[in-house]
Amino acid sequence: MVETLAAAGELQRDLQRELTYDGLRGAEAKGSKGGRRPAVPAAKTDDVRTVYLEGRSIAALARDHGVSRGAIRTAVADLLPEHTAGDPGVPAPELPVVLDMPGKVADFLRSADLEPAERAALDQGVTVRRGQGYTLRVSAVPVVHRQLLARCQPLDGVQGAPAFPALPLPNTSSMQVGWGFGASRGRSSRRYRAAGVGAA
């Protein structure tokens, strides 16, 4: 019984869908266009576009025609700067990118001989405190970031001697790590003591 009711409901939905599609196709054949009507009528669109090209602002056009700024933007969408096609031979300008640079790298670069664009990027960077050190937040075009990165090559230790001398590692086999109770301090403290050294 339930299966019969479900099949009848599905048949009804399919019939409604077909009737809706038939109505839309018939309206399209008559020349009726679906969707919301534009806020700026087609007769006024040409006037709005010419006045916009003469230098009138979008807000002023919206006040003059009694519509929203979005409606004016829709009417002049292909004339807006972000939609106009540039010269195909000229590459698009690169947008600035924000990167965080460790403080020690920033200090190294400040002491280096830099190009004016690189120096300006470092000088305009924002210092962000990070624990005991800091990070320099640098905003520049990718070309400047690549140049700064190339100047940091001596820091990676590949060319010649390493920039930071290697520190000897502690002998972990003779190291005892444990939890001790600091009775004199009145609290629990973690103690690291090497073998051969008396308890503190």
Coordinates of N, CA and C in Angstrom, one line a residue:
M1 N 0.8 -1.2 0.0 CA 0.0 0.0 0.0 C 0.9 1.3 0.0
V2 N 1.9 1.3 0.8 CA 2.8 2.4 0.9 C 3.5 2.6 -0.4
E3 N 3.9 1.5 -1.0 CA 4.7 1.6 -2.3 C 3.8 2.1 -3.4
T4 N 2.5 1.8 -3.3 CA 1.5 2.4 -4.3 C 1.4 3.9 -4.2
L5 N 1.3 4.3 -2.9 CA 1.2 5.8 -2.7 C 2.5 6.5 -3.1
A6 N 3.6 5.9 -2.8 CA 4.9 6.5 -3.2 C 5.0 6.6 -4.7
A7 N 4.5 5.6 -5.4 CA 4.6 5.6 -6.9 C 3.6 6.7 -7.5
A8 N 2.5 6.8 -6.8 CA 1.5 7.8 -7.3 C 2.1 9.2 -7.1
G9 N 2.7 9.5 -5.9 CA 3.3 10.8 -5.6 C 4.4 11.1 -6.6
E10 N 5.2 10.1 -7.0 CA 6.3 10.3 -7.9 C 5.8 10.6 -9.3
L11 N 4.7 9.9 -9.7 CA 4.0 10.2 -11.0 C 3.5 11.6 -11.0
Q12 N 2.9 12.1 -9.9 CA 2.4 13.5 -9.9 C 3.5 14.5 -10.0
R13 N 4.7 14.3 -9.3 CA 5.8 15.2 -9.4 C 6.3 15.2 -10.8
D14 N 6.4 14.1 -11.5 CA 6.9 14.1 -12.9 C 6.0 14.8 -13.8
L15 N 4.7 14.7 -13.6 CA 3.7 15.4 -14.4 C 3.8 16.9 -14.2
Q16 N 3.9 17.3 -13.0 CA 4.1 18.8 -12.7 C 5.3 19.3 -13.3
R17 N 6.4 18.6 -13.3 CA 7.7 19.0 -13.9 C 7.5 19.2 -15.4
E18 N 6.9 18.2 -16.0 CA 6.7 18.3 -17.5 C 5.8 19.5 -17.9
L19 N 4.8 19.7 -17.1 CA 3.9 20.9 -17.4 C 4.6 22.2 -17.2
T20 N 5.5 22.3 -16.1 CA 6.3 23.5 -15.9 C 7.2 23.7 -17.1
Y21 N 7.9 22.7 -17.5 CA 8.9 22.9 -18.6 C 8.1 23.3 -19.9
D22 N 6.9 22.7 -20.1 CA 6.2 23.0 -21.3 C 5.8 24.5 -21.3
G23 N 5.4 25.0 -20.1 CA 5.0 26.4 -20.0 C 6.2 27.3 -20.2
L24 N 7.3 27.0 -19.7 CA 8.5 27.8 -19.9 C 9.0 27.8 -21.3
R25 N 8.9 26.7 -22.0 CA 9.3 26.6 -23.4 C 8.3 27.5 -24.2
G26 N 7.0 27.4 -23.9 CA 6.0 28.2 -24.6 C 6.2 29.7 -24.5
A27 N 6.5 30.1 -23.2 CA 6.8 31.6 -23.0 C 8.0 32.0 -23.7
E28 N 9.1 31.2 -23.7 CA 10.3 31.5 -24.4 C 10.1 31.6 -25.9
A29 N 9.2 30.8 -26.5 CA 8.9 30.9 -27.9 C 8.1 32.2 -28.2
K30 N 7.4 32.7 -27.3 CA 6.6 33.9 -27.5 C 7.5 35.1 -27.3
G31 N 8.7 34.9 -26.8 CA 9.7 36.1 -26.7 C 9.7 36.6 -25.2
S32 N 9.0 35.9 -24.3 CA 9.1 36.3 -22.9 C 10.4 35.8 -22.3
K33 N 11.0 36.7 -21.6 CA 12.3 36.4 -20.9 C 12.0 36.2 -19.4
G34 N 12.5 35.1 -18.9 CA 12.3 34.8 -17.5 C 13.2 35.6 -16.6
G35 N 13.0 35.6 -15.3 CA 13.9 36.3 -14.4 C 13.3 37.6 -14.0
R36 N 14.1 38.3 -13.1 CA 13.7 39.6 -12.6 C 14.0 40.6 -13.6
R37 N 13.1 41.6 -13.7 CA 13.3 42.7 -14.6 C 14.5 43.6 -14.0
P38 N 15.3 44.2 -14.9 CA 16.4 45.0 -14.4 C 15.8 46.3 -13.8
A39 N 16.5 46.8 -12.8 CA 16.0 48.0 -12.1 C 16.2 49.2 -13.0
V40 N 17.2 49.2 -13.8 CA 17.3 50.3 -14.8 C 16.7 49.9 -16.1
P41 N 15.6 50.5 -16.6 CA 15.0 50.1 -17.8 C 15.9 50.1 -19.0
A42 N 15.6 49.3 -20.0 CA 16.4 49.2 -21.2 C 16.5 50.6 -21.9
A43 N 15.5 51.4 -21.8 CA 15.5 52.7 -22.5 C 16.5 53.6 -21.8
K44 N 16.7 53.5 -20.5 CA 17.6 54.4 -19.8 C 19.0 53.8 -19.7
T45 N 19.2 52.6 -20.0 CA 20.5 52.0 -19.9 C 21.6 52.7 -20.8
D46 N 21.2 53.1 -22.0 CA 22.2 53.7 -22.9 C 22.6 55.1 -22.3
D47 N 21.6 55.8 -21.7 CA 21.8 57.1 -21.1 C 22.8 57.0 -19.9
V48 N 22.5 56.0 -19.1 CA 23.3 55.7 -17.9 C 24.8 55.4 -18.3
R49 N 24.9 54.6 -19.4 CA 26.3 54.2 -19.8 C 27.0 55.4 -20.4
T50 N 26.4 56.3 -21.2 CA 27.1 57.4 -21.7 C 27.5 58.4 -20.6
V51 N 26.6 58.6 -19.6 CA 26.9 59.6 -18.6 C 28.0 59.0 -17.7
Y52 N 28.1 57.7 -17.5 CA 29.1 57.0 -16.7 C 30.5 57.2 -17.4
L53 N 30.5 57.1 -18.8 CA 31.7 57.2 -19.5 C 32.2 58.7 -19.5
E54 N 31.3 59.6 -19.3 CA 31.6 61.1 -19.2 C 32.3 61.4 -17.8
G55 N 32.2 60.4 -16.9 CA 32.9 60.6 -15.6 C 32.0 60.8 -14.4
R56 N 30.7 60.6 -14.6 CA 29.7 60.7 -13.4 C 29.9 59.5 -12.6
S57 N 29.8 59.6 -11.3 CA 30.0 58.5 -10.3 C 28.8 57.6 -10.3
I58 N 29.1 56.4 -9.8 CA 28.0 55.4 -9.7 C 26.9 55.9 -8.7
A59 N 27.4 56.4 -7.6 CA 26.5 56.9 -6.5 C 25.6 58.0 -7.0
A60 N 26.2 58.9 -7.8 CA 25.4 60.1 -8.4 C 24.4 59.5 -9.4
L61 N 24.7 58.6 -10.2 CA 23.8 58.0 -11.2 C 22.6 57.3 -10.4
A62 N 23.0 56.6 -9.3 CA 21.9 55.9 -8.6 C 21.0 56.9 -8.0
R63 N 21.5 58.0 -7.4 CA 20.6 59.0 -6.9 C 19.7 59.6 -8.0
D64 N 20.3 59.9 -9.2 CA 19.5 60.5 -10.3 C 18.4 59.6 -10.8
H65 N 18.6 58.3 -10.8 CA 17.6 57.4 -11.4 C 16.8 56.7 -10.3
G66 N 17.1 57.0 -9.1 CA 16.3 56.4 -8.0 C 16.4 54.9 -7.9
V67 N 17.6 54.4 -8.1 CA 17.9 52.9 -8.0 C 19.1 52.7 -7.1
S68 N 19.4 51.5 -6.8 CA 20.6 51.2 -6.0 C 21.9 51.3 -6.8
R69 N 23.0 51.4 -6.1 CA 24.3 51.5 -6.8 C 24.6 50.2 -7.5
G70 N 24.1 49.1 -6.9 CA 24.3 47.7 -7.5 C 23.6 47.7 -8.9
A71 N 22.4 48.3 -9.0 CA 21.7 48.3 -10.3 C 22.5 49.1 -11.3
I72 N 23.1 50.2 -10.9 CA 23.9 51.0 -11.8 C 25.1 50.2 -12.2
R73 N 25.8 49.5 -11.3 CA 26.9 48.6 -11.6 C 26.6 47.5 -12.6
T74 N 25.4 47.0 -12.4 CA 24.9 45.9 -13.4 C 24.8 46.5 -14.8
A75 N 24.2 47.8 -14.9 CA 24.0 48.4 -16.2 C 25.3 48.7 -16.9
V76 N 26.4 49.0 -16.1 CA 27.7 49.4 -16.7 C 28.8 48.4 -16.4
A77 N 28.4 47.2 -16.2 CA 29.3 46.1 -15.7 C 30.5 46.0 -16.7
D78 N 30.3 46.0 -17.9 CA 31.4 45.8 -18.9 C 32.3 47.0 -19.0
L79 N 31.9 48.1 -18.5 CA 32.7 49.4 -18.5 C 33.5 49.6 -17.3
L80 N 33.3 48.8 -16.2 CA 34.0 48.9 -15.0 C 35.5 48.5 -15.2
P81 N 36.4 49.2 -14.5 CA 37.9 48.9 -14.7 C 38.3 47.5 -14.5
E82 N 37.7 46.7 -13.6 CA 38.1 45.3 -13.4 C 37.6 44.4 -14.5
H83 N 36.7 44.9 -15.4 CA 36.2 44.1 -16.5 C 36.7 44.5 -17.8
T84 N 37.4 45.6 -17.9 CA 37.9 46.0 -19.2 C 39.2 45.2 -19.5
A85 N 39.3 44.8 -20.7 CA 40.4 44.0 -21.1 C 41.6 44.9 -21.4
G86 N 42.7 44.5 -20.9 CA 43.9 45.3 -21.1 C 44.6 44.9 -22.5
D87 N 45.7 45.5 -22.8 CA 46.4 45.2 -24.0 C 46.9 43.8 -23.9
P88 N 46.7 43.0 -24.9 CA 47.1 41.6 -24.8 C 48.6 41.4 -24.7
G89 N 49.4 42.4 -25.2 CA 50.8 42.3 -25.2 C 51.4 42.7 -23.9
V90 N 50.6 43.4 -23.0 CA 51.1 43.8 -21.7 C 50.7 42.9 -20.6
P91 N 51.6 42.3 -19.8 CA 51.2 41.4 -18.7 C 50.5 42.2 -17.6
A92 N 49.6 41.5 -17.0 CA 48.9 42.2 -15.8 C 49.8 42.5 -14.7
P93 N 49.6 43.6 -14.0 CA 50.6 43.9 -12.9 C 50.4 42.9 -11.8
E94 N 51.5 42.6 -11.1 CA 51.5 41.6 -10.0 C 51.0 42.4 -8.7
L95 N 50.2 41.7 -8.0 CA 49.6 42.2 -6.8 C 50.6 41.9 -5.6
P96 N 50.6 42.8 -4.6 CA 51.5 42.5 -3.5 C 51.0 41.3 -2.7
V97 N 52.0 40.6 -2.1 CA 51.8 39.4 -1.3 C 52.4 39.7 0.1
V98 N 51.7 39.3 1.1 CA 52.2 39.4 2.5 C 52.8 38.1 3.0
L99 N 54.0 38.2 3.4 CA 54.7 37.0 3.9 C 55.4 37.4 5.3
D100 N 55.5 36.4 6.1 CA 56.1 36.6 7.4 C 57.6 36.1 7.3
M101 N 58.5 36.9 7.7 CA 59.9 36.6 7.6 C 60.5 36.5 9.1
P102 N 61.2 35.4 9.4 CA 61.8 35.3 10.7 C 62.7 36.5 11.0
G103 N 62.7 36.9 12.3 CA 63.5 38.1 12.7 C 65.0 38.0 12.4
K104 N 65.6 36.8 12.5 CA 67.0 36.7 12.3 C 67.3 36.8 10.8
V105 N 66.4 36.4 9.9 CA 66.6 36.6 8.5 C 66.4 38.1 8.1
A106 N 65.5 38.7 8.8 CA 65.3 40.2 8.6 C 66.5 41.0 9.0
D107 N 67.1 40.6 10.1 CA 68.3 41.2 10.6 C 69.5 41.0 9.6
F108 N 69.6 39.8 9.1 CA 70.7 39.5 8.1 C 70.5 40.3 6.8
L109 N 69.2 40.4 6.4 CA 69.0 41.2 5.2 C 69.2 42.7 5.4
R110 N 68.9 43.2 6.6 CA 69.1 44.6 6.8 C 70.6 45.0 6.8
S111 N 71.4 44.1 7.1 CA 72.9 44.4 7.1 C 73.4 44.1 5.7
A112 N 72.6 43.6 4.7 CA 73.1 43.3 3.4 C 73.0 44.5 2.5
D113 N 73.6 44.5 1.4 CA 73.5 45.6 0.4 C 72.3 45.3 -0.5
L114 N 71.2 46.1 -0.3 CA 69.9 45.8 -1.0 C 69.6 46.8 -2.1
E115 N 68.7 46.4 -3.0 CA 68.2 47.3 -4.0 C 67.2 48.2 -3.3
P116 N 66.9 49.4 -3.8 CA 65.9 50.3 -3.2 C 64.5 49.7 -2.9
A117 N 64.0 48.9 -3.9 CA 62.7 48.2 -3.7 C 62.8 47.2 -2.5
E118 N 63.9 46.5 -2.4 CA 64.0 45.5 -1.3 C 64.1 46.2 0.0
R119 N 64.9 47.3 0.0 CA 65.1 48.1 1.3 C 63.8 48.7 1.7
A120 N 63.0 49.2 0.8 CA 61.7 49.8 1.1 C 60.7 48.7 1.6
A121 N 60.7 47.5 1.1 CA 59.9 46.5 1.6 C 60.2 46.1 3.0
L122 N 61.5 46.0 3.3 CA 61.9 45.7 4.7 C 61.6 46.8 5.6
D123 N 61.8 48.1 5.2 CA 61.5 49.2 6.1 C 60.0 49.4 6.4
Q124 N 59.2 49.0 5.4 CA 57.7 49.1 5.6 C 57.1 47.9 6.3
G125 N 57.9 46.9 6.6 CA 57.4 45.7 7.2 C 56.9 46.0 8.6
V126 N 56.0 45.2 9.1 CA 55.4 45.3 10.4 C 56.0 44.2 11.3
T127 N 56.6 44.7 12.5 CA 57.2 43.7 13.4 C 56.1 43.1 14.3
V128 N 56.1 41.8 14.4 CA 55.2 41.0 15.2 C 56.0 40.2 16.2
R129 N 55.7 40.5 17.5 CA 56.4 39.8 18.5 C 56.0 38.3 18.6
R130 N 57.0 37.4 18.7 CA 56.8 36.0 18.8 C 57.6 35.4 19.9
G131 N 57.1 35.3 21.0 CA 57.8 34.7 22.2 C 59.0 35.6 22.5
Q132 N 60.2 35.0 22.4 CA 61.4 35.8 22.6 C 62.0 36.5 21.4
G133 N 61.5 36.1 20.2 CA 62.0 36.7 19.0 C 60.9 37.5 18.4
Y134 N 61.0 37.7 17.1 CA 60.0 38.5 16.3 C 59.9 38.0 14.9
T135 N 58.8 38.4 14.2 CA 58.6 38.1 12.8 C 58.4 39.4 12.1
L136 N 58.9 39.6 10.9 CA 58.7 40.8 10.2 C 57.7 40.5 9.1
R137 N 56.5 41.1 9.1 CA 55.5 40.9 8.1 C 55.7 41.8 6.9
V138 N 56.2 41.3 5.8 CA 56.6 42.1 4.7 C 55.5 42.0 3.6
S139 N 55.1 43.1 3.0 CA 54.2 43.2 1.9 C 54.9 43.7 0.7
A140 N 55.0 42.9 -0.3 CA 55.7 43.3 -1.6 C 55.2 42.4 -2.7
V141 N 55.6 42.8 -3.9 CA 55.2 42.0 -5.1 C 56.1 40.8 -5.1
P142 N 55.7 39.7 -5.7 CA 56.5 38.5 -5.7 C 57.9 38.6 -6.2
V143 N 58.2 39.5 -7.1 CA 59.5 39.7 -7.6 C 60.5 40.1 -6.5
V144 N 60.0 41.0 -5.6 CA 60.9 41.5 -4.5 C 61.1 40.4 -3.5
H145 N 60.0 39.6 -3.2 CA 60.2 38.4 -2.3 C 61.2 37.5 -2.9
R146 N 61.2 37.2 -4.2 CA 62.1 36.3 -4.8 C 63.6 36.8 -4.7
Q147 N 63.7 38.1 -4.9 CA 65.0 38.7 -4.7 C 65.6 38.6 -3.3
L148 N 64.7 38.9 -2.3 CA 65.1 38.8 -0.9 C 65.5 37.3 -0.6
L149 N 64.7 36.4 -1.1 CA 65.0 35.0 -0.9 C 66.3 34.6 -1.5
A150 N 66.6 35.1 -2.7 CA 67.9 34.8 -3.3 C 69.1 35.4 -2.5
R151 N 68.9 36.5 -1.8 CA 69.9 37.1 -1.0 C 70.1 36.3 0.3
C152 N 69.2 35.4 0.7 CA 69.3 34.6 1.9 C 70.1 33.3 1.6
Q153 N 70.6 33.1 0.4 CA 71.2 31.8 0.1 C 72.4 31.5 1.0
P154 N 73.2 32.5 1.4 CA 74.3 32.2 2.4 C 73.9 31.6 3.7
L155 N 72.6 31.8 4.0 CA 72.1 31.3 5.3 C 71.8 29.8 5.3
D156 N 71.7 29.2 4.1 CA 71.3 27.8 4.1 C 72.5 26.9 4.2
G157 N 73.7 27.4 4.2 CA 74.9 26.6 4.5 C 75.4 25.8 3.4
V158 N 74.8 26.0 2.2 CA 75.3 25.2 1.0 C 76.6 25.7 0.4
Q159 N 76.7 27.1 0.4 CA 77.9 27.7 -0.2 C 79.0 27.8 0.9
G160 N 80.1 27.1 0.7 CA 81.2 27.3 1.6 C 80.8 26.7 3.0
A161 N 81.3 27.4 4.0 CA 81.1 27.0 5.4 C 79.7 27.3 5.8
P162 N 79.1 26.5 6.8 CA 77.8 26.7 7.2 C 77.7 28.1 8.0
A163 N 76.6 28.8 7.8 CA 76.4 30.1 8.4 C 76.4 30.0 9.9
F164 N 75.8 28.9 10.5 CA 75.7 28.7 11.9 C 76.5 27.5 12.2
P165 N 77.5 27.6 13.1 CA 78.3 26.4 13.5 C 77.5 25.3 14.1
A166 N 77.8 24.1 13.9 CA 77.0 23.0 14.5 C 77.4 22.9 15.9
L167 N 76.4 22.7 16.8 CA 76.6 22.6 18.2 C 76.7 21.1 18.5
P168 N 77.6 20.8 19.5 CA 77.7 19.3 19.8 C 76.4 18.9 20.6
L169 N 75.9 17.7 20.2 CA 74.7 17.2 20.8 C 75.1 16.6 22.2
P170 N 74.2 16.7 23.1 CA 74.5 16.1 24.4 C 74.5 14.6 24.3
N171 N 75.2 13.9 25.2 CA 75.2 12.5 25.3 C 73.9 12.0 26.0
T172 N 72.9 11.6 25.2 CA 71.6 11.3 25.8 C 71.7 10.0 26.6
S173 N 72.7 9.1 26.3 CA 72.7 7.8 27.0 C 73.0 8.0 28.5
S174 N 73.7 9.1 28.9 CA 74.0 9.3 30.3 C 73.1 10.3 30.9
M175 N 72.0 10.7 30.2 CA 71.1 11.7 30.8 C 69.9 11.0 31.4
Q176 N 69.6 11.5 32.6 CA 68.4 10.9 33.3 C 67.4 12.1 33.4
V177 N 66.2 11.7 33.0 CA 65.1 12.7 33.0 C 64.1 12.1 33.9
G178 N 63.7 12.9 34.9 CA 62.7 12.4 35.8 C 61.9 13.5 36.5
W179 N 60.9 13.1 37.2 CA 60.1 14.0 38.0 C 60.6 14.0 39.4
G180 N 60.9 15.1 39.9 CA 61.3 15.2 41.3 C 60.4 16.1 42.1
F181 N 60.4 16.0 43.4 CA 59.6 16.9 44.2 C 60.5 17.9 44.9
G182 N 60.3 19.1 44.6 CA 61.1 20.1 45.2 C 60.5 20.5 46.6
A183 N 60.9 19.8 47.6 CA 60.3 20.1 48.9 C 60.6 21.5 49.4
S184 N 61.8 22.0 49.1 CA 62.2 23.3 49.5 C 61.4 24.4 48.9
R185 N 60.9 24.1 47.6 CA 60.1 25.1 46.9 C 58.6 24.9 47.2
G186 N 58.2 23.8 47.7 CA 56.8 23.6 48.1 C 56.0 23.3 46.8
R187 N 56.6 22.8 45.8 CA 55.8 22.5 44.6 C 56.6 21.4 43.8
S188 N 55.9 20.8 42.9 CA 56.5 19.8 42.0 C 57.3 20.4 40.9
S189 N 58.5 20.0 40.7 CA 59.3 20.5 39.6 C 59.9 19.4 38.8
R190 N 60.2 19.7 37.6 CA 60.8 18.7 36.7 C 62.3 18.9 36.8
R191 N 63.0 17.8 37.0 CA 64.5 17.9 37.1 C 65.1 17.1 36.0
Y192 N 66.1 17.7 35.4 CA 67.0 17.1 34.5 C 68.3 17.0 35.1
R193 N 68.9 15.9 35.3 CA 70.2 15.8 35.9 C 71.0 14.8 35.2
A194 N 72.2 15.1 35.0 CA 73.1 14.2 34.2 C 73.7 13.2 35.2
A195 N 74.1 12.1 34.7 CA 74.7 11.1 35.5 C 76.0 11.6 36.1
G196 N 76.3 11.3 37.3 CA 77.5 11.8 37.9 C 77.4 13.1 38.7
V197 N 76.2 13.8 38.5 CA 76.0 15.0 39.2 C 75.0 14.7 40.3
G198 N 75.3 15.2 41.5 CA 74.4 14.9 42.6 C 73.0 15.5 42.5
A199 N 72.1 15.1 43.3 CA 70.7 15.6 43.2 C 70.8 17.0 43.8
A200 N 70.0 17.9 43.1 CA 70.0 19.3 43.5 C 69.1 19.5 44.7

